Short mmCIF file of C-alpha atoms in Angstrom, two decimals:
data_model
loop_
_atom_site.label_atom_id
_atom_site.label_comp_id
_atom_site.label_asym_id
_atom_site.label_seq_id
_atom_site.Cartn_x
_atom_site.Cartn_y
_atom_site.Cartn_z
CA MET A 270 -0.27 7.75 -84.85
CA TYR A 271 -2.14 4.99 -83.15
CA ASN A 272 -5.99 5.48 -83.70
CA VAL A 273 -8.59 5.80 -80.67
CA CYS A 274 -10.71 2.78 -81.57
CA LYS A 275 -7.19 0.71 -81.81
CA VAL A 276 -6.74 1.70 -78.42
CA ALA A 277 -10.13 1.07 -77.18
CA ALA A 278 -10.50 -2.44 -78.20
CA VAL A 279 -8.25 -3.58 -75.28
CA VAL A 280 -10.99 -4.02 -73.37
CA LEU A 281 -12.78 -5.13 -76.09
CA LEU A 282 -15.50 -2.30 -76.82
CA ALA A 283 -16.42 -1.50 -80.08
CA CYS A 284 -16.00 2.54 -80.34
CA ALA A 285 -19.27 4.29 -80.98
CA GLY A 286 -20.18 7.76 -83.09
CA THR A 287 -19.15 10.48 -81.51
CA GLY A 288 -22.18 12.47 -82.65
CA ALA A 289 -24.70 11.54 -79.47
CA ARG A 290 -23.53 13.91 -76.70
CA ALA A 291 -24.96 12.83 -73.18
CA ALA A 292 -27.06 16.08 -72.02
CA ASP A 293 -26.22 15.62 -68.25
CA PRO A 294 -22.68 14.48 -68.50
CA LYS A 295 -21.35 13.31 -64.96
CA PRO A 296 -18.36 14.97 -63.13
CA ASP A 297 -16.29 11.73 -63.48
CA VAL A 298 -12.68 11.37 -63.01
CA ILE A 299 -11.46 8.61 -64.73
CA HIS A 300 -7.93 6.84 -63.34
CA TRP A 301 -5.82 4.12 -61.97
CA TRP A 302 -4.62 4.84 -58.78
CA THR A 303 -6.11 1.73 -56.66
CA SER A 304 -3.11 0.28 -54.61
CA SER A 305 -2.95 2.00 -50.79
CA SER A 306 -0.53 5.14 -51.59
CA GLU A 307 -2.28 6.15 -54.58
CA ALA A 308 -5.97 5.76 -52.93
CA ALA A 309 -4.94 7.85 -50.10
CA ALA A 310 -2.70 10.46 -52.51
CA VAL A 311 -5.62 10.57 -54.84
CA ARG A 312 -8.15 11.73 -52.06
CA THR A 313 -6.02 14.82 -51.31
CA ILE A 314 -6.48 16.03 -54.75
CA ALA A 315 -10.49 14.71 -54.99
CA ASP A 316 -10.34 16.57 -51.20
CA ALA A 317 -8.62 20.38 -52.10
CA TYR A 318 -11.12 20.44 -55.47
CA ARG A 319 -14.01 19.54 -52.94
CA LYS A 320 -13.52 22.36 -50.77
CA GLN A 321 -13.35 24.37 -54.16
CA GLY A 322 -17.00 23.84 -54.77
CA GLY A 323 -15.78 21.17 -57.35
CA VAL A 324 -17.84 17.81 -57.71
CA TRP A 325 -15.86 14.84 -58.28
CA ASN A 326 -17.39 11.53 -58.60
CA ASP A 327 -14.19 8.39 -57.96
CA ALA A 328 -13.97 6.31 -61.38
CA ALA A 329 -10.87 4.32 -59.89
CA ILE A 330 -10.08 1.19 -62.18
CA ALA A 331 -7.50 -1.25 -61.42
CA GLY A 332 -4.85 -0.90 -64.32
CA ALA A 333 -3.46 1.95 -66.42
CA ASP A 334 -4.42 0.62 -70.21
CA GLN A 335 -8.09 -0.83 -68.29
CA ALA A 336 -8.66 2.74 -67.17
CA ARG A 337 -7.26 4.11 -70.47
CA ALA A 338 -9.31 2.37 -73.26
CA THR A 339 -12.76 2.70 -70.43
CA ALA A 340 -12.13 6.66 -70.77
CA ILE A 341 -11.71 6.31 -74.82
CA ASN A 342 -14.55 4.41 -75.08
CA ARG A 343 -16.45 6.62 -73.15
CA ILE A 344 -15.19 9.96 -75.01
CA VAL A 345 -15.78 8.16 -78.23
CA GLY A 346 -18.91 6.47 -77.46
CA GLY A 347 -20.87 9.53 -76.45
CA ASN A 348 -20.54 9.44 -72.55
CA PRO A 349 -17.00 11.37 -71.14
CA PRO A 350 -16.17 11.55 -67.72
CA MET A 351 -15.43 15.98 -66.81
CA ALA A 352 -11.28 14.23 -66.77
CA ALA A 353 -9.46 10.84 -67.17
CA GLN A 354 -6.06 10.19 -66.16
CA PHE A 355 -3.16 9.33 -68.90
CA ASN A 356 0.92 9.83 -68.41
CA THR A 357 2.29 12.73 -69.43
CA THR A 358 3.29 11.55 -72.57
CA LYS A 359 2.19 11.14 -76.65
CA GLN A 360 -0.94 8.31 -75.80
CA PHE A 361 -3.27 11.64 -75.68
CA THR A 362 -1.98 12.99 -78.59
CA ASP A 363 -4.55 11.64 -81.16
CA LEU A 364 -7.24 12.66 -78.93
CA VAL A 365 -5.98 16.19 -79.05
CA GLU A 366 -5.66 15.26 -83.06
CA GLN A 367 -9.24 14.50 -83.38
CA GLY A 368 -10.63 17.42 -81.61
CA MET A 369 -12.27 15.04 -78.77
CA LEU A 370 -10.74 17.42 -75.41
CA ASN A 371 -11.31 20.78 -73.99
CA ASN A 372 -7.78 23.10 -73.94
CA VAL A 373 -7.48 24.95 -69.84
CA ASP A 374 -5.44 27.95 -71.62
CA ASP A 375 -6.41 30.44 -69.46
CA VAL A 376 -5.75 28.17 -66.41
CA ALA A 377 -2.37 27.83 -67.94
CA LYS A 378 -1.62 31.17 -68.75
CA ARG A 379 -3.14 32.24 -66.20
CA GLU A 380 -0.77 30.31 -63.49
CA GLY A 381 2.32 30.47 -65.70
CA TRP A 382 2.48 27.16 -66.71
CA ASP A 383 5.28 27.89 -69.15
CA LYS A 384 7.80 29.41 -66.43
CA PHE A 385 7.83 26.33 -64.45
CA LEU A 386 7.09 23.04 -66.23
CA PRO A 387 10.63 21.07 -67.31
CA GLU A 388 10.69 20.98 -71.32
CA PRO A 389 9.53 16.79 -71.42
CA ILE A 390 6.54 17.00 -69.59
CA LEU A 391 5.72 20.79 -71.35
CA ASN A 392 6.33 19.64 -74.82
CA VAL A 393 3.74 16.86 -74.20
CA ILE A 394 1.09 18.63 -72.73
CA ARG A 395 1.41 21.57 -74.98
CA VAL A 396 -0.01 20.76 -78.65
CA LYS A 397 0.21 23.70 -81.14
CA GLY A 398 0.33 26.28 -78.73
CA HIS A 399 -2.77 25.12 -76.53
CA TYR A 400 -2.93 23.11 -73.22
CA TYR A 401 -4.54 19.85 -73.39
CA ALA A 402 -3.59 18.13 -70.05
CA VAL A 403 -3.01 18.91 -66.77
CA PRO A 404 0.20 17.51 -65.36
CA VAL A 405 -0.18 16.36 -61.71
CA ASN A 406 3.45 15.34 -60.99
CA ILE A 407 6.89 14.63 -61.76
CA HIS A 408 8.32 10.51 -61.54
CA MET A 409 11.47 8.89 -62.22
CA GLN A 410 11.32 5.67 -63.59
CA ALA A 411 14.97 4.72 -62.97
CA TRP A 412 14.90 4.50 -58.94
CA ILE A 413 17.24 2.03 -57.34
CA TRP A 414 15.64 1.03 -54.66
CA TYR A 415 17.28 -1.18 -51.73
CA SER A 416 16.55 -2.48 -48.55
CA LYS A 417 18.57 -1.35 -45.16
CA ALA A 418 18.47 -4.73 -43.28
CA ALA A 419 19.31 -7.19 -46.54
CA PHE A 420 22.49 -4.35 -47.04
CA LYS A 421 23.10 -5.72 -42.94
CA LYS A 422 22.61 -9.43 -43.74
CA ALA A 423 24.71 -9.30 -47.06
CA GLY A 424 28.24 -7.39 -45.63
CA ILE A 425 27.40 -4.31 -48.14
CA ALA A 426 28.81 -1.75 -46.31
CA LYS A 427 28.20 1.38 -48.39
CA GLU A 428 25.18 1.68 -51.17
CA PRO A 429 27.04 1.09 -54.87
CA ALA A 430 28.26 4.27 -56.78
CA SER A 431 28.57 2.79 -60.12
CA VAL A 432 26.81 -0.53 -62.32
CA ASP A 433 29.60 -2.67 -61.23
CA GLU A 434 29.07 -1.82 -57.55
CA LEU A 435 25.56 -2.50 -57.88
CA PHE A 436 26.47 -6.24 -59.70
CA ALA A 437 29.15 -6.41 -56.98
CA ALA A 438 26.40 -5.41 -54.13
CA LEU A 439 24.08 -7.92 -56.10
CA ASP A 440 25.99 -10.97 -55.96
CA LYS A 441 26.39 -10.54 -52.41
CA MET A 442 22.79 -10.70 -51.33
CA LYS A 443 22.81 -13.96 -53.82
CA ALA A 444 25.01 -15.12 -51.62
CA ALA A 445 23.67 -13.95 -48.44
CA GLY A 446 20.28 -16.19 -49.78
CA ILE A 447 18.11 -13.11 -50.31
CA VAL A 448 16.60 -12.73 -53.18
CA PRO A 449 18.99 -9.78 -55.27
CA LEU A 450 16.43 -7.87 -57.08
CA ALA A 451 12.70 -8.07 -56.64
CA HIS A 452 11.55 -7.61 -60.31
CA GLY A 453 7.81 -8.27 -61.59
CA GLY A 454 8.00 -10.04 -65.09
CA GLN A 455 5.30 -7.26 -67.04
CA ALA A 456 6.70 -6.18 -70.16
CA TRP A 457 6.37 -2.49 -68.41
CA GLN A 458 8.32 -3.20 -66.25
CA GLU A 459 11.69 -5.22 -68.57
CA ASN A 460 10.50 -1.81 -70.84
CA ILE A 461 11.93 -0.23 -67.01
CA LEU A 462 14.91 -2.27 -65.90
CA PHE A 463 16.18 -1.57 -69.75
CA LEU A 464 15.44 2.23 -69.74
CA ALA A 465 17.61 2.20 -66.32
CA MET A 466 20.31 0.24 -68.02
CA LEU A 467 20.28 2.64 -70.93
CA ALA A 468 20.33 6.15 -68.81
CA HIS A 469 22.87 4.51 -66.27
CA VAL A 470 25.57 2.65 -68.54
CA GLY A 471 24.47 4.56 -71.46
CA GLY A 472 24.44 7.99 -70.91
CA THR A 473 22.23 10.82 -71.95
CA ASP A 474 24.10 10.65 -75.26
CA LEU A 475 23.43 7.56 -76.43
CA TYR A 476 19.76 7.32 -74.69
CA LEU A 477 18.71 10.69 -76.53
CA LYS A 478 20.29 9.08 -80.01
CA VAL A 479 18.11 5.43 -79.40
CA LEU A 480 14.86 7.31 -78.01
CA ARG A 481 14.63 10.86 -79.16
CA GLU A 482 16.65 9.99 -82.70
CA ARG A 483 16.42 6.97 -83.00
CA ASP A 484 19.35 6.89 -84.85
CA PRO A 485 20.57 3.36 -86.81
CA ALA A 486 24.16 3.75 -86.32
CA ALA A 487 23.72 4.19 -82.63
CA ILE A 488 20.80 1.81 -82.51
CA ASN A 489 23.51 -0.72 -83.41
CA SER A 490 26.34 -0.01 -81.84
CA GLU A 491 28.90 -1.71 -79.60
CA ALA A 492 27.79 0.73 -76.95
CA PHE A 493 24.11 0.27 -77.11
CA LYS A 494 25.30 -3.65 -77.15
CA LYS A 495 26.72 -3.25 -74.12
CA VAL A 496 23.49 -1.81 -72.82
CA LEU A 497 21.12 -4.72 -73.91
CA SER A 498 24.07 -6.93 -71.98
CA THR A 499 23.79 -5.37 -68.90
CA TYR A 500 20.07 -5.56 -68.38
CA LYS A 501 19.75 -9.08 -69.69
CA ARG A 502 22.30 -9.89 -66.99
CA LEU A 503 19.82 -8.96 -64.66
CA GLN A 504 17.44 -11.44 -65.05
CA SER A 505 20.64 -13.79 -63.37
CA TYR A 506 18.95 -12.24 -60.38
CA VAL A 507 15.40 -12.59 -60.52
CA ASP A 508 13.69 -15.02 -58.41
CA SER A 509 11.35 -17.54 -60.25
CA GLY A 510 7.84 -15.99 -59.09
CA ALA A 511 9.00 -12.98 -61.18
CA PRO A 512 6.64 -13.85 -63.61
CA GLY A 513 3.02 -11.79 -63.68
CA ARG A 514 4.27 -10.28 -60.14
CA ASN A 515 2.66 -6.73 -59.99
CA TRP A 516 4.93 -3.96 -59.17
CA ASN A 517 3.70 -3.31 -55.47
CA ASP A 518 4.13 -7.04 -54.89
CA ALA A 519 8.28 -6.54 -55.82
CA THR A 520 8.24 -3.13 -53.76
CA ALA A 521 6.72 -5.45 -50.90
CA MET A 522 9.68 -8.15 -51.09
CA VAL A 523 12.04 -5.14 -50.38
CA ILE A 524 9.81 -3.33 -47.53
CA SER A 525 10.21 -7.01 -45.90
CA GLY A 526 13.73 -7.80 -46.12
CA LYS A 527 13.20 -10.24 -48.26
CA ALA A 528 14.64 -9.15 -51.60
CA GLY A 529 17.61 -6.52 -51.90
CA PHE A 530 16.92 -4.42 -54.63
CA GLN A 531 14.19 -3.56 -56.52
CA ILE A 532 14.34 -0.43 -59.71
CA MET A 533 11.37 0.69 -60.22
CA GLY A 534 9.93 4.58 -60.39
CA ASP A 535 8.86 6.46 -57.94
CA TRP A 536 5.80 5.55 -57.33
CA ALA A 537 7.27 3.11 -55.34
CA LYS A 538 8.22 4.79 -52.83
CA GLY A 539 4.59 5.42 -51.42
CA GLU A 540 4.36 1.92 -50.66
CA PHE A 541 7.11 2.30 -48.01
CA SER A 542 5.64 5.44 -46.59
CA ALA A 543 2.59 3.23 -45.94
CA ALA A 544 4.68 0.48 -44.33
CA LYS A 545 6.01 4.12 -42.09
CA MET A 546 9.07 3.03 -43.35
CA THR A 547 11.86 6.35 -43.63
CA ALA A 548 13.99 6.81 -46.27
CA GLY A 549 17.86 6.61 -45.10
CA LYS A 550 16.72 4.70 -41.83
CA GLU A 551 15.24 1.64 -42.94
CA TYR A 552 15.51 1.76 -46.97
CA GLY A 553 17.77 3.98 -49.21
CA CYS A 554 16.82 5.42 -52.89
CA ILE A 555 19.39 6.15 -55.88
CA ALA A 556 18.38 8.21 -58.50
CA GLY A 557 21.96 7.91 -60.38
CA PHE A 558 25.33 7.13 -60.04
CA ASN A 559 26.98 10.56 -61.10
CA ALA A 560 26.13 14.15 -61.15
CA GLN A 561 25.98 13.90 -64.74
CA SER A 562 23.15 10.99 -64.66
CA PRO A 563 19.93 11.51 -67.15
CA TYR A 564 17.07 12.02 -64.70
CA LEU A 565 13.93 10.25 -66.44
CA ILE A 566 11.03 12.44 -66.14
CA GLN A 567 7.57 10.87 -66.41
CA GLY A 568 4.60 11.60 -64.64
CA ASP A 569 0.86 11.33 -64.81
CA ALA A 570 -1.70 13.71 -65.93
CA PHE A 571 -5.58 14.77 -66.40
CA VAL A 572 -7.18 15.51 -70.07
CA PHE A 573 -10.30 16.52 -69.73
CA PRO A 574 -13.03 15.58 -72.68
CA LYS A 575 -14.61 17.78 -74.87
CA THR A 576 -17.90 19.01 -73.83
CA SER A 577 -19.81 22.51 -74.52
CA ASN A 578 -21.61 22.04 -71.10
CA PRO A 579 -20.48 25.11 -68.97
CA GLN A 580 -21.30 23.74 -65.42
CA GLN A 581 -18.52 20.40 -66.60
CA VAL A 582 -16.46 23.48 -68.66
CA LYS A 583 -15.98 24.97 -64.72
CA TYR A 584 -15.51 21.92 -62.93
CA GLN A 585 -12.44 21.28 -65.66
CA LYS A 586 -10.55 24.33 -65.28
CA LEU A 587 -11.02 23.83 -61.65
CA LEU A 588 -9.66 21.03 -61.30
CA ALA A 589 -7.07 22.01 -63.02
CA SER A 590 -6.15 24.85 -61.21
CA THR A 591 -6.45 23.06 -58.04
CA ILE A 592 -4.08 20.36 -59.15
CA VAL A 593 -1.00 22.64 -59.72
CA ALA A 594 -1.70 24.34 -56.24
CA PRO A 595 1.74 24.41 -54.39
CA THR A 596 -0.07 22.84 -50.90
CA THR A 597 -2.10 20.46 -53.33
CA GLN A 598 1.31 19.16 -54.62
CA VAL A 599 3.02 18.97 -51.54
CA ALA A 600 0.15 16.90 -49.84
CA PHE A 601 -0.50 14.47 -53.06
CA ASN A 602 3.27 13.99 -53.93
CA LYS A 603 4.08 13.66 -50.45
CA LEU A 604 1.79 10.16 -50.21
CA LYS A 605 2.11 8.97 -54.13
CA GLY A 606 5.82 9.31 -53.64
CA SER A 607 6.53 11.32 -56.67
CA ILE A 608 7.79 14.76 -56.72
CA PRO A 609 5.89 18.39 -57.34
CA ILE A 610 5.33 19.66 -60.97
CA ARG A 611 7.17 23.30 -59.70
CA GLY A 612 10.28 24.05 -57.72
CA ASP A 613 8.52 26.84 -56.19
CA VAL A 614 6.81 25.08 -53.15
CA ASP A 615 8.43 24.16 -49.63
CA ALA A 616 9.61 20.75 -49.44
CA SER A 617 10.87 20.80 -46.44
CA SER A 618 8.05 18.28 -44.97
CA MET A 619 9.05 15.66 -48.04
CA ASP A 620 11.82 13.05 -47.19
CA GLU A 621 15.18 12.45 -48.19
CA CYS A 622 14.79 11.27 -51.62
CA ALA A 623 11.67 13.44 -52.83
CA ARG A 624 14.30 16.04 -51.61
CA THR A 625 17.23 14.49 -53.75
CA GLY A 626 14.86 14.36 -56.93
CA ILE A 627 13.80 18.61 -56.65
CA ALA A 628 17.40 19.29 -56.41
CA ILE A 629 18.26 17.02 -59.39
CA MET A 630 15.24 18.87 -60.94
CA LYS A 631 17.04 22.59 -60.98
CA ASP A 632 19.73 20.98 -63.24
CA ARG A 633 18.12 21.33 -66.64
CA ALA A 634 20.82 19.15 -68.11
CA ARG A 635 20.05 16.26 -66.38
CA HIS A 636 16.08 16.50 -67.73
CA VAL A 637 15.25 13.63 -70.20
CA GLY A 638 12.11 12.00 -70.89
CA ILE A 639 11.18 8.61 -70.28
CA GLY A 640 10.68 6.46 -74.03
CA GLU A 641 7.01 7.73 -74.33
CA VAL A 642 7.68 11.08 -74.47
CA TYR A 643 9.78 10.12 -77.78
CA LEU A 644 7.78 7.50 -79.36
CA THR A 645 4.69 6.96 -80.61
CA PRO A 646 2.71 4.22 -78.43
CA ASP A 647 2.89 1.73 -81.54
CA GLN A 648 7.03 2.37 -81.50
CA ASN A 649 7.22 1.77 -77.38
CA GLY A 650 4.54 -1.24 -77.68
CA ALA A 651 6.70 -2.79 -80.75
CA MET A 652 10.09 -1.75 -78.31
CA GLN A 653 8.98 -3.42 -75.22
CA ASP A 654 7.43 -6.24 -77.17
CA VAL A 655 11.32 -6.71 -78.57
CA LEU A 656 12.89 -6.28 -75.02
CA THR A 657 10.46 -8.79 -73.34
CA ALA A 658 11.24 -11.25 -76.12
CA PHE A 659 15.34 -10.48 -75.18
CA TRP A 660 14.42 -11.12 -71.20
CA ASN A 661 12.64 -14.28 -71.53
CA THR A 662 14.36 -16.18 -74.26
CA LYS A 663 17.58 -16.98 -75.45
CA MET A 664 17.63 -14.03 -78.19
CA PRO A 665 20.88 -13.47 -79.06
CA VAL A 666 22.10 -9.31 -78.55
CA GLU A 667 22.57 -8.79 -82.16
CA LYS A 668 19.23 -10.06 -83.08
CA ALA A 669 17.60 -7.85 -80.06
CA GLN A 670 19.15 -4.69 -81.86
CA LYS A 671 18.16 -5.16 -85.01
CA GLY A 672 14.65 -6.03 -83.62
CA ILE A 673 14.33 -2.66 -81.46
CA ALA A 674 15.70 -0.98 -84.98
CA ALA A 675 12.55 -2.34 -86.50
CA ALA A 676 10.61 -1.65 -83.91
CA LEU A 677 11.67 2.15 -83.87
CA ARG A 678 11.63 2.90 -87.09
CA SER A 679 8.06 1.64 -87.85
CA GLU A 680 5.34 4.18 -87.54
CA GLN A 681 2.04 2.68 -87.16
#
């Protein structure tokens, strides 16, 4: 398990003692939603919360790692925000174990969270029977987005229905002078490409054996070797400007038709919406190639730092209740690109891709978590290091297999 001081060191801030507490804590909300679509989405939560009597001091920080590190430093330093954004993964488990978060059990039980939340999310936010985070949305990390204009220019008549057809379409894009795959050369984006290939090439069984069970036999199998080889094959379709590119800049390439495809979470859809584009008209989306394709569930959540200040606790519980309300869920997710955490909302006003995701979520057999749901931050980071090295060097696939096996054995 990782240490909160270690994570805070990301921004080179020293951990302070936890003894001192702010006498009059401010209702700050730390989050990393700073792109145009993200900023518009988070305003729907803030506005709904304020209408209920809450006070929201926006503390947006660009970059997820930087935002989390700032939140952790403030928590351990005695100046906690009212709420802080994390992903619905094991990122905040250490804070729970060190007693630094308030639970929102009464809100969760009153509103029946366990009745509508999918297991991969419920198993993260509920620790030893207590609810320590409120999930905001469900993202799926392995969506394949494509430009209809690029399809037309490349002479592609229909969207690919298999991995082989995907590569055939990428070849046609390249021949037409279009960047086949828009990509940002950052470790977390390469991790997304890997998870997509593990899901679409390996299938649910291999996916879970590798990430949830961390089975050495599965990691060293020919089937997993094929997944890694397919992942590396994608690199030949990426342009030279990819290294360091932000995800939304890669999405902009698809929006403009400069690139044909992007493999990215459904937060990318928010950028299409901000560009006034309509799903099914100017762009398309593929969640999976068949009715058994695993749906990689992740999402965002807010945690509530420990405080005994009654007003701050009231704000925390009010925010938790506001976030899960059906109207808030629809308003936020329409702009964010994700789908609601609950299936009982009226999704008629949501776009074609969102409705596809909501329909898939009704099949629990397709629910799987992203890697970070099953791995500690250290394990996930070690695996990501191997994947990035494999992507950017001439590392043999067998060495990548051994590296991943070692990374997933680690319990740092």
